[in-house]
Amino acid sequence: MYSTCAFCNAKLDGDGGPSGLGVGRRIAFDEWKGRLWVICGKCARWNLTPFDDRLERIEAVARAASAGRIAASTPQIALIRWEAYHLVRVGKPPRQELATWRYGERLAQRARDRAKITVPLAVAAIGIGIVANVAAGGGLGVIVWNLHNFTESIYVGIVGRRRVALVEPPSCARCGTVMQLRAKHLQHSRVIPESRADLAVLVSCPHCHEEGAMLTGDAAAQLLRQGLSYLNATRSGRRSAVDAARTVDQAGGADGLIREVARREQTLRALRPGRRLALEMAVDEQMELLELERQWREAEELADIADGTLSTTAEVEEKMRQLRGPEGNQLSG
Ligand SMILES: [Zn+2]
Ligand SMILES: [Zn+2]
């Protein structure tokens, strides 16, 4: 088995876990077609594994997957977490309920993120506060009570000032300025129904405060992630993962929740807090799945060539030309 990615040459991460490949942390498999890929941690492309003992390895991965937990799924693809591995099952899985555990990891990460800022601040403030308070002859209780509000507001402020990372900042259709968006500006934006895109967001201009641009696809997802992270960082925005997961399930999955929110066309700020967290999670999952599906289709075509499904040399050459891209990527396997 190779140890580097055939597309970008990066060293593949992980030890392969249940696959026994000795490499890979994110592994994709298709039991129906007998395919096994290691997904590159750097460029996210799918490296087809050598054929020899692939079937036994797929069986081992499928066994682990059935003991794992489904993070998200479409009719074609399921993202399954098992121990430290991400397993991507391709093909027709039995329909399973999405579990609530899937959001736990994300909320824990957010709590750690907050602690990085609030804990050192609290330590510093207690130091100053005790000195000042003891000097003034006061008690400790008042300080501790104020401290919580103080560190919270600093944390929310920091999240709100984070720049929104867009490849191309939109221009406002009303006042013509290029929008320099920060997370807090996005509270006035709205998810709207748009038949030509998976996701569409109307953005309010920080300069003239009119709705000046519509973003779709990845850019819309990026806006929503940052805007909702900001709103969900506030105390009223904090909700349990279990409630949010239930909200997503009641809407019939990530896709359904996004459609529901779009139909009402409310600003992010007007959404109920529980719904905001649910929407944030739904957007993440939806986008991750769309990306996985795209990569899978590409990997599937490469696998056809490697397994000799395409019969004539001309067919193979044509396929290779389509897939090769500008840098002339090599076929693995
Ligand atoms: Zn790579
Ligand atoms: Zn404007």
mmCIF file of C-alpha atoms and ligand atoms in Angstrom:
data_model
loop_
_atom_site.group_PDB
_atom_site.id
_atom_site.type_symbol
_atom_site.label_atom_id
_atom_site.label_comp_id
_atom_site.label_asym_id
_atom_site.label_seq_id
_atom_site.Cartn_x
_atom_site.Cartn_y
_atom_site.Cartn_z
ATOM 1 C CA MET A 1 0.000 0.000 0.000
ATOM 2 C CA TYR A 2 1.257 3.467 -0.839
ATOM 3 C CA SER A 3 1.693 6.014 1.941
ATOM 4 C CA THR A 4 1.293 9.258 0.010
ATOM 5 C CA CYS A 5 -1.657 10.776 -1.830
ATOM 6 C CA ALA A 6 -1.588 10.104 -5.580
ATOM 7 C CA PHE A 7 -3.043 13.550 -6.279
ATOM 8 C CA CYS A 8 -1.118 15.948 -4.051
ATOM 9 C CA ASN A 9 1.758 13.774 -2.772
ATOM 10 C CA ALA A 10 0.983 14.626 0.846
ATOM 11 C CA LYS A 11 1.627 11.900 3.383
ATOM 12 C CA LEU A 12 -1.669 10.137 4.111
ATOM 13 C CA ASP A 13 -2.665 10.490 7.766
ATOM 14 C CA GLY A 14 -3.867 7.829 10.206
ATOM 15 C CA ASP A 15 -3.095 4.138 10.497
ATOM 16 C CA GLY A 16 -5.947 2.709 8.439
ATOM 17 C CA GLY A 17 -7.788 1.396 11.508
ATOM 18 C CA PRO A 18 -10.171 -1.455 10.660
ATOM 19 C CA SER A 19 -9.075 -1.586 7.013
ATOM 20 C CA GLY A 20 -5.682 -2.999 7.983
ATOM 21 C CA LEU A 21 -4.152 -0.814 5.263
ATOM 22 C CA GLY A 22 -1.778 0.765 7.771
ATOM 23 C CA VAL A 23 -2.695 4.205 6.465
ATOM 24 C CA GLY A 24 -5.774 6.464 6.402
ATOM 25 C CA ARG A 25 -8.000 8.160 8.927
ATOM 26 C CA ARG A 26 -10.905 8.777 6.566
ATOM 27 C CA ILE A 27 -11.817 5.702 4.605
ATOM 28 C CA ALA A 28 -14.514 5.290 1.976
ATOM 29 C CA PHE A 29 -15.961 1.965 0.893
ATOM 30 C CA ASP A 30 -18.568 0.563 -1.435
ATOM 31 C CA GLU A 31 -19.665 -2.952 -0.559
ATOM 32 C CA TRP A 32 -21.786 -3.297 -3.691
ATOM 33 C CA LYS A 33 -18.970 -2.579 -6.081
ATOM 34 C CA GLY A 34 -16.090 -3.798 -3.931
ATOM 35 C CA ARG A 35 -14.245 -0.526 -3.693
ATOM 36 C CA LEU A 36 -12.091 0.945 -0.991
ATOM 37 C CA TRP A 37 -10.505 4.370 -0.901
ATOM 38 C CA VAL A 38 -8.283 6.301 1.476
ATOM 39 C CA ILE A 39 -9.338 9.969 1.516
ATOM 40 C CA CYS A 40 -6.411 12.379 1.637
ATOM 41 C CA GLY A 41 -6.457 14.608 4.737
ATOM 42 C CA LYS A 42 -4.873 17.441 2.796
ATOM 43 C CA CYS A 43 -6.598 17.646 -0.599
ATOM 44 C CA ALA A 44 -9.639 15.460 0.296
ATOM 45 C CA ARG A 45 -9.352 13.374 -2.882
ATOM 46 C CA TRP A 46 -10.064 9.679 -2.913
ATOM 47 C CA ASN A 47 -7.179 7.238 -3.393
ATOM 48 C CA LEU A 48 -8.336 3.864 -4.656
ATOM 49 C CA THR A 49 -6.618 0.982 -2.848
ATOM 50 C CA PRO A 50 -4.936 -1.942 -4.644
ATOM 51 C CA PHE A 51 -7.304 -4.710 -5.611
ATOM 52 C CA ASP A 52 -5.680 -7.914 -4.192
ATOM 53 C CA ASP A 53 -7.272 -8.312 -0.764
ATOM 54 C CA ARG A 54 -9.692 -5.422 -1.068
ATOM 55 C CA LEU A 55 -12.829 -7.480 -0.428
ATOM 56 C CA GLU A 56 -11.690 -8.714 2.991
ATOM 57 C CA ARG A 57 -10.662 -5.215 3.944
ATOM 58 C CA ILE A 58 -14.023 -3.807 2.859
ATOM 59 C CA GLU A 59 -15.759 -6.407 4.971
ATOM 60 C CA ALA A 60 -13.703 -5.380 8.017
ATOM 61 C CA VAL A 61 -14.450 -1.690 7.425
ATOM 62 C CA ALA A 62 -18.167 -2.416 6.938
ATOM 63 C CA ARG A 63 -18.202 -4.307 10.243
ATOM 64 C CA ALA A 64 -16.663 -1.311 12.021
ATOM 65 C CA ALA A 65 -19.137 0.993 10.272
ATOM 66 C CA SER A 66 -22.110 -1.016 11.496
ATOM 67 C CA ALA A 67 -20.835 -0.515 15.058
ATOM 68 C CA GLY A 68 -20.201 3.185 14.417
ATOM 69 C CA ARG A 69 -22.583 6.097 14.429
ATOM 70 C CA ILE A 70 -24.071 7.745 11.366
ATOM 71 C CA ALA A 71 -23.257 11.450 11.330
ATOM 72 C CA ALA A 72 -25.203 12.255 8.209
ATOM 73 C CA SER A 73 -26.513 10.542 5.139
ATOM 74 C CA THR A 74 -27.997 11.012 1.702
ATOM 75 C CA PRO A 75 -29.514 8.216 -0.365
ATOM 76 C CA GLN A 76 -26.027 7.561 -1.778
ATOM 77 C CA ILE A 77 -23.563 8.313 0.977
ATOM 78 C CA ALA A 78 -23.327 7.972 4.743
ATOM 79 C CA LEU A 79 -20.693 9.558 6.926
ATOM 80 C CA ILE A 80 -20.008 7.284 9.863
ATOM 81 C CA ARG A 81 -17.810 7.928 12.865
ATOM 82 C CA TRP A 82 -16.138 4.954 14.458
ATOM 83 C CA GLU A 83 -13.493 5.543 17.134
ATOM 84 C CA ALA A 84 -11.024 8.026 15.650
ATOM 85 C CA TYR A 85 -11.970 7.178 12.049
ATOM 86 C CA HIS A 86 -14.391 8.672 9.569
ATOM 87 C CA LEU A 87 -15.900 5.975 7.411
ATOM 88 C CA VAL A 88 -17.772 6.940 4.274
ATOM 89 C CA ARG A 89 -20.210 4.313 3.081
ATOM 90 C CA VAL A 90 -21.164 4.524 -0.558
ATOM 91 C CA GLY A 91 -24.189 2.731 -1.945
ATOM 92 C CA LYS A 92 -27.610 1.930 -0.572
ATOM 93 C CA PRO A 93 -27.514 1.723 3.223
ATOM 94 C CA PRO A 94 -30.483 0.769 5.347
ATOM 95 C CA ARG A 95 -32.290 3.922 6.359
ATOM 96 C CA GLN A 96 -31.311 4.715 9.933
ATOM 97 C CA GLU A 97 -32.327 7.384 12.375
ATOM 98 C CA LEU A 98 -29.840 10.196 12.743
ATOM 99 C CA ALA A 99 -28.537 10.083 16.275
ATOM 100 C CA THR A 100 -28.226 12.997 18.617
ATOM 101 C CA TRP A 101 -24.647 12.212 19.613
ATOM 102 C CA ARG A 102 -23.352 13.637 16.346
ATOM 103 C CA TYR A 103 -23.494 17.228 17.578
ATOM 104 C CA GLY A 104 -21.775 16.598 20.876
ATOM 105 C CA GLU A 105 -18.281 16.846 19.441
ATOM 106 C CA ARG A 106 -18.915 20.238 17.878
ATOM 107 C CA LEU A 107 -20.350 21.787 21.034
ATOM 108 C CA ALA A 108 -17.453 20.463 23.106
ATOM 109 C CA GLN A 109 -15.051 22.118 20.650
ATOM 110 C CA ARG A 110 -16.910 25.412 21.009
ATOM 111 C CA ALA A 111 -16.747 25.227 24.810
ATOM 112 C CA ARG A 112 -12.972 24.657 24.586
ATOM 113 C CA ASP A 113 -12.677 27.601 22.213
ATOM 114 C CA ARG A 114 -14.533 29.819 24.662
ATOM 115 C CA ALA A 115 -12.453 28.603 27.618
ATOM 116 C CA LYS A 116 -9.244 29.605 25.813
ATOM 117 C CA ILE A 117 -10.394 33.209 26.036
ATOM 118 C CA THR A 118 -12.525 33.398 29.165
ATOM 119 C CA VAL A 119 -10.345 31.379 31.563
ATOM 120 C CA PRO A 120 -7.142 33.478 31.244
ATOM 121 C CA LEU A 121 -9.274 36.634 31.372
ATOM 122 C CA ALA A 122 -11.002 35.462 34.525
ATOM 123 C CA VAL A 123 -7.696 34.572 36.155
ATOM 124 C CA ALA A 124 -6.275 37.991 35.332
ATOM 125 C CA ALA A 125 -9.445 39.796 36.427
ATOM 126 C CA ILE A 126 -9.676 37.911 39.712
ATOM 127 C CA GLY A 127 -6.086 38.945 40.443
ATOM 128 C CA ILE A 128 -6.837 42.604 39.784
ATOM 129 C CA GLY A 129 -10.257 42.441 41.413
ATOM 130 C CA ILE A 130 -9.058 40.921 44.647
ATOM 131 C CA VAL A 131 -6.329 43.516 44.992
ATOM 132 C CA ALA A 132 -8.751 46.373 44.267
ATOM 133 C CA ASN A 133 -11.530 44.959 46.386
ATOM 134 C CA VAL A 134 -9.430 44.083 49.368
ATOM 135 C CA ALA A 135 -7.945 47.567 49.179
ATOM 136 C CA ALA A 136 -11.507 48.977 49.232
ATOM 137 C CA GLY A 137 -12.574 46.604 52.003
ATOM 138 C CA GLY A 138 -15.282 44.809 49.955
ATOM 139 C CA GLY A 139 -16.314 41.168 49.594
ATOM 140 C CA LEU A 140 -15.490 38.625 46.903
ATOM 141 C CA GLY A 141 -19.015 37.618 45.833
ATOM 142 C CA VAL A 142 -19.766 40.710 43.768
ATOM 143 C CA ILE A 143 -16.585 40.307 41.764
ATOM 144 C CA VAL A 144 -17.259 36.708 40.885
ATOM 145 C CA TRP A 145 -20.782 37.525 39.746
ATOM 146 C CA ASN A 146 -19.636 40.413 37.511
ATOM 147 C CA LEU A 147 -16.691 38.444 36.237
ATOM 148 C CA HIS A 148 -18.880 35.962 34.440
ATOM 149 C CA ASN A 149 -20.754 38.643 32.500
ATOM 150 C CA PHE A 150 -17.528 40.465 31.782
ATOM 151 C CA THR A 151 -15.621 37.521 30.282
ATOM 152 C CA GLU A 152 -18.737 36.411 28.361
ATOM 153 C CA SER A 153 -19.170 39.777 26.682
ATOM 154 C CA ILE A 154 -15.509 39.851 25.669
ATOM 155 C CA TYR A 155 -15.775 36.393 24.171
ATOM 156 C CA VAL A 156 -18.937 37.205 22.187
ATOM 157 C CA GLY A 157 -17.275 40.431 20.997
ATOM 158 C CA ILE A 158 -14.249 38.534 19.694
ATOM 159 C CA VAL A 159 -16.386 36.033 17.782
ATOM 160 C CA GLY A 160 -18.498 38.871 16.326
ATOM 161 C CA ARG A 161 -15.492 40.756 14.970
ATOM 162 C CA ARG A 162 -14.106 37.745 13.094
ATOM 163 C CA ARG A 163 -13.815 38.524 9.404
ATOM 164 C CA VAL A 164 -16.047 36.450 7.118
ATOM 165 C CA ALA A 165 -13.733 34.387 4.927
ATOM 166 C CA LEU A 166 -15.063 34.678 1.369
ATOM 167 C CA VAL A 167 -13.042 34.087 -1.787
ATOM 168 C CA GLU A 168 -14.622 37.193 -3.269
ATOM 169 C CA PRO A 169 -16.363 39.769 -1.047
ATOM 170 C CA PRO A 170 -19.736 40.751 -2.576
ATOM 171 C CA SER A 171 -20.508 44.279 -3.764
ATOM 172 C CA CYS A 172 -23.645 45.980 -2.495
ATOM 173 C CA ALA A 173 -26.274 46.388 -5.240
ATOM 174 C CA ARG A 174 -27.757 49.387 -3.410
ATOM 175 C CA CYS A 175 -24.773 51.576 -2.481
ATOM 176 C CA GLY A 176 -22.001 50.006 -4.555
ATOM 177 C CA THR A 177 -19.465 49.450 -1.758
ATOM 178 C CA VAL A 178 -17.555 46.178 -1.448
ATOM 179 C CA MET A 179 -18.953 44.564 1.681
ATOM 180 C CA GLN A 180 -16.334 43.984 4.375
ATOM 181 C CA LEU A 181 -18.344 41.474 6.358
ATOM 182 C CA ARG A 182 -17.724 40.440 9.923
ATOM 183 C CA ALA A 183 -19.613 37.706 11.736
ATOM 184 C CA LYS A 184 -21.861 40.123 13.650
ATOM 185 C CA HIS A 185 -23.093 41.762 10.410
ATOM 186 C CA LEU A 186 -24.657 38.486 9.336
ATOM 187 C CA GLN A 187 -27.362 38.498 12.002
ATOM 188 C CA HIS A 188 -29.516 40.558 9.599
ATOM 189 C CA SER A 189 -29.148 38.181 6.655
ATOM 190 C CA ARG A 190 -31.855 35.736 5.562
ATOM 191 C CA VAL A 191 -31.958 32.269 4.060
ATOM 192 C CA ILE A 192 -34.311 32.419 1.082
ATOM 193 C CA PRO A 193 -35.784 29.821 -1.292
ATOM 194 C CA GLU A 194 -33.885 29.714 -4.583
ATOM 195 C CA SER A 195 -34.645 27.038 -7.121
ATOM 196 C CA ARG A 196 -31.257 27.128 -8.843
ATOM 197 C CA ALA A 197 -29.112 26.676 -5.716
ATOM 198 C CA ASP A 198 -28.885 24.306 -2.742
ATOM 199 C CA LEU A 199 -28.545 27.268 -0.455
ATOM 200 C CA ALA A 200 -29.153 30.998 -0.936
ATOM 201 C CA VAL A 201 -28.645 33.872 1.485
ATOM 202 C CA LEU A 202 -29.572 37.558 1.189
ATOM 203 C CA VAL A 203 -26.948 39.702 2.892
ATOM 204 C CA SER A 204 -27.565 43.058 4.512
ATOM 205 C CA CYS A 205 -24.893 45.648 3.676
ATOM 206 C CA PRO A 206 -22.845 46.854 6.694
ATOM 207 C CA HIS A 207 -22.557 50.278 5.012
ATOM 208 C CA CYS A 208 -26.117 51.179 3.917
ATOM 209 C CA HIS A 209 -28.002 48.468 5.894
ATOM 210 C CA GLU A 210 -30.045 47.472 2.834
ATOM 211 C CA GLU A 211 -30.126 43.921 1.503
ATOM 212 C CA GLY A 212 -27.469 44.335 -1.131
ATOM 213 C CA ALA A 213 -26.306 40.894 -2.282
ATOM 214 C CA MET A 214 -27.408 37.309 -2.691
ATOM 215 C CA LEU A 215 -24.855 34.534 -2.174
ATOM 216 C CA THR A 216 -25.351 30.869 -2.977
ATOM 217 C CA GLY A 217 -23.625 27.505 -2.500
ATOM 218 C CA ASP A 218 -20.322 27.405 -0.626
ATOM 219 C CA ALA A 219 -20.237 31.165 -0.070
ATOM 220 C CA ALA A 220 -23.729 31.082 1.456
ATOM 221 C CA ALA A 221 -22.714 28.182 3.687
ATOM 222 C CA GLN A 222 -19.650 30.088 4.871
ATOM 223 C CA LEU A 223 -21.791 33.136 5.740
ATOM 224 C CA LEU A 224 -24.272 31.033 7.656
ATOM 225 C CA ARG A 225 -21.591 29.158 9.579
ATOM 226 C CA GLN A 226 -19.964 32.344 10.809
ATOM 227 C CA GLY A 227 -23.143 34.311 11.417
ATOM 228 C CA LEU A 228 -24.753 31.473 13.345
ATOM 229 C CA SER A 229 -21.571 30.714 15.345
ATOM 230 C CA TYR A 230 -21.697 34.309 16.502
ATOM 231 C CA LEU A 231 -25.384 34.257 17.464
ATOM 232 C CA ASN A 232 -24.985 30.857 19.097
ATOM 233 C CA ALA A 233 -22.027 32.081 21.169
ATOM 234 C CA THR A 234 -24.277 34.342 23.249
ATOM 235 C CA ARG A 235 -25.775 32.979 26.407
ATOM 236 C CA SER A 236 -29.326 32.946 25.071
ATOM 237 C CA GLY A 237 -28.023 31.195 21.962
ATOM 238 C CA ARG A 238 -26.594 28.252 23.832
ATOM 239 C CA ARG A 239 -28.777 25.223 23.537
ATOM 240 C CA SER A 240 -28.244 21.575 24.066
ATOM 241 C CA ALA A 241 -27.070 19.397 21.217
ATOM 242 C CA VAL A 242 -29.910 16.998 21.892
ATOM 243 C CA ASP A 243 -32.600 19.644 21.356
ATOM 244 C CA ALA A 244 -30.953 20.877 18.172
ATOM 245 C CA ALA A 245 -30.637 17.350 16.813
ATOM 246 C CA ARG A 246 -34.305 16.757 17.537
ATOM 247 C CA THR A 247 -35.214 19.932 15.650
ATOM 248 C CA VAL A 248 -33.254 18.724 12.620
ATOM 249 C CA ASP A 249 -34.873 15.298 12.771
ATOM 250 C CA GLN A 250 -38.369 16.759 13.082
ATOM 251 C CA ALA A 251 -37.747 18.717 9.896
ATOM 252 C CA GLY A 252 -36.857 15.470 8.129
ATOM 253 C CA GLY A 253 -33.073 15.989 8.131
ATOM 254 C CA ALA A 254 -30.599 18.740 7.287
ATOM 255 C CA ASP A 255 -32.093 19.355 3.875
ATOM 256 C CA GLY A 256 -35.621 19.668 5.248
ATOM 257 C CA LEU A 257 -34.634 22.111 7.976
ATOM 258 C CA ILE A 258 -32.833 24.404 5.521
ATOM 259 C CA ARG A 259 -35.909 24.393 3.269
ATOM 260 C CA GLU A 260 -38.189 25.144 6.202
ATOM 261 C CA VAL A 261 -36.071 28.104 7.349
ATOM 262 C CA ALA A 262 -35.843 29.409 3.765
ATOM 263 C CA ARG A 263 -39.616 29.315 3.367
ATOM 264 C CA ARG A 264 -40.108 31.654 6.325
ATOM 265 C CA GLU A 265 -37.420 34.099 5.156
ATOM 266 C CA GLN A 266 -36.669 35.378 8.662
ATOM 267 C CA THR A 267 -33.369 37.047 9.522
ATOM 268 C CA LEU A 268 -30.915 34.824 11.400
ATOM 269 C CA ARG A 269 -31.402 37.023 14.421
ATOM 270 C CA ALA A 270 -35.177 36.466 14.381
ATOM 271 C CA LEU A 271 -34.829 32.686 14.470
ATOM 272 C CA ARG A 272 -35.514 31.029 17.803
ATOM 273 C CA PRO A 273 -32.221 30.128 19.532
ATOM 274 C CA GLY A 274 -32.865 26.385 19.355
ATOM 275 C CA ARG A 275 -33.494 26.686 15.638
ATOM 276 C CA ARG A 276 -30.329 28.687 15.078
ATOM 277 C CA LEU A 277 -28.149 25.925 16.453
ATOM 278 C CA ALA A 278 -30.080 23.335 14.459
ATOM 279 C CA LEU A 279 -29.611 25.385 11.281
ATOM 280 C CA GLU A 280 -25.882 25.754 11.885
ATOM 281 C CA MET A 281 -25.526 22.010 12.179
ATOM 282 C CA ALA A 282 -27.749 21.333 9.185
ATOM 283 C CA VAL A 283 -25.719 23.645 6.944
ATOM 284 C CA ASP A 284 -22.456 21.965 7.921
ATOM 285 C CA GLU A 285 -23.757 18.521 7.283
ATOM 286 C CA GLN A 286 -25.407 19.375 4.024
ATOM 287 C CA MET A 287 -22.276 20.981 2.623
ATOM 288 C CA GLU A 288 -20.016 18.172 3.770
ATOM 289 C CA LEU A 289 -22.252 15.607 2.128
ATOM 290 C CA LEU A 290 -22.477 17.527 -1.149
ATOM 291 C CA GLU A 291 -18.687 17.695 -1.243
ATOM 292 C CA LEU A 292 -18.355 13.989 -0.458
ATOM 293 C CA GLU A 293 -20.808 13.131 -3.221
ATOM 294 C CA ARG A 294 -18.885 15.225 -5.712
ATOM 295 C CA GLN A 295 -15.606 13.555 -4.778
ATOM 296 C CA TRP A 296 -17.181 10.139 -4.830
ATOM 297 C CA ARG A 297 -18.451 10.575 -8.407
ATOM 298 C CA GLU A 298 -14.981 11.552 -9.517
ATOM 299 C CA ALA A 299 -13.358 8.664 -7.622
ATOM 300 C CA GLU A 300 -15.919 6.292 -9.093
ATOM 301 C CA GLU A 301 -14.813 7.165 -12.617
ATOM 302 C CA LEU A 302 -11.174 6.569 -11.732
ATOM 303 C CA ALA A 303 -12.121 3.228 -10.188
ATOM 304 C CA ASP A 304 -13.881 2.205 -13.415
ATOM 305 C CA ILE A 305 -10.617 2.670 -15.243
ATOM 306 C CA ALA A 306 -8.503 0.872 -12.656
ATOM 307 C CA ASP A 307 -10.828 -2.129 -12.536
ATOM 308 C CA GLY A 308 -10.977 -2.365 -16.289
ATOM 309 C CA THR A 309 -14.728 -1.730 -16.598
ATOM 310 C CA LEU A 310 -14.015 0.482 -19.588
ATOM 311 C CA SER A 311 -13.197 -1.908 -22.381
ATOM 312 C CA THR A 312 -11.351 -0.106 -25.135
ATOM 313 C CA THR A 313 -8.083 1.790 -24.927
ATOM 314 C CA ALA A 314 -9.767 4.765 -26.553
ATOM 315 C CA GLU A 315 -12.412 4.873 -23.818
ATOM 316 C CA VAL A 316 -9.744 4.780 -21.104
ATOM 317 C CA GLU A 317 -7.702 7.495 -22.754
ATOM 318 C CA GLU A 318 -10.732 9.714 -23.156
ATOM 319 C CA LYS A 319 -11.658 9.259 -19.497
ATOM 320 C CA MET A 320 -8.119 9.962 -18.384
ATOM 321 C CA ARG A 321 -8.065 13.163 -20.418
ATOM 322 C CA GLN A 322 -11.254 14.337 -18.698
ATOM 323 C CA LEU A 323 -10.003 13.499 -15.255
ATOM 324 C CA ARG A 324 -6.383 14.427 -15.493
ATOM 325 C CA GLY A 325 -6.780 18.158 -14.928
ATOM 326 C CA PRO A 326 -4.090 20.747 -15.555
ATOM 327 C CA GLU A 327 -1.295 19.234 -13.400
ATOM 328 C CA GLY A 328 -1.577 15.793 -14.962
ATOM 329 C CA ASN A 329 -2.510 13.864 -11.835
ATOM 330 C CA GLN A 330 -1.611 10.223 -11.768
ATOM 331 C CA LEU A 331 -3.891 7.322 -11.317
ATOM 332 C CA SER A 332 -3.379 5.389 -8.115
ATOM 333 C CA GLY A 333 -4.110 1.850 -7.182
HETATM 334 ZN ZN ZN B 1 -4.004 14.631 -1.419
HETATM 335 ZN ZN ZN B 2 -24.833 49.052 0.704
#
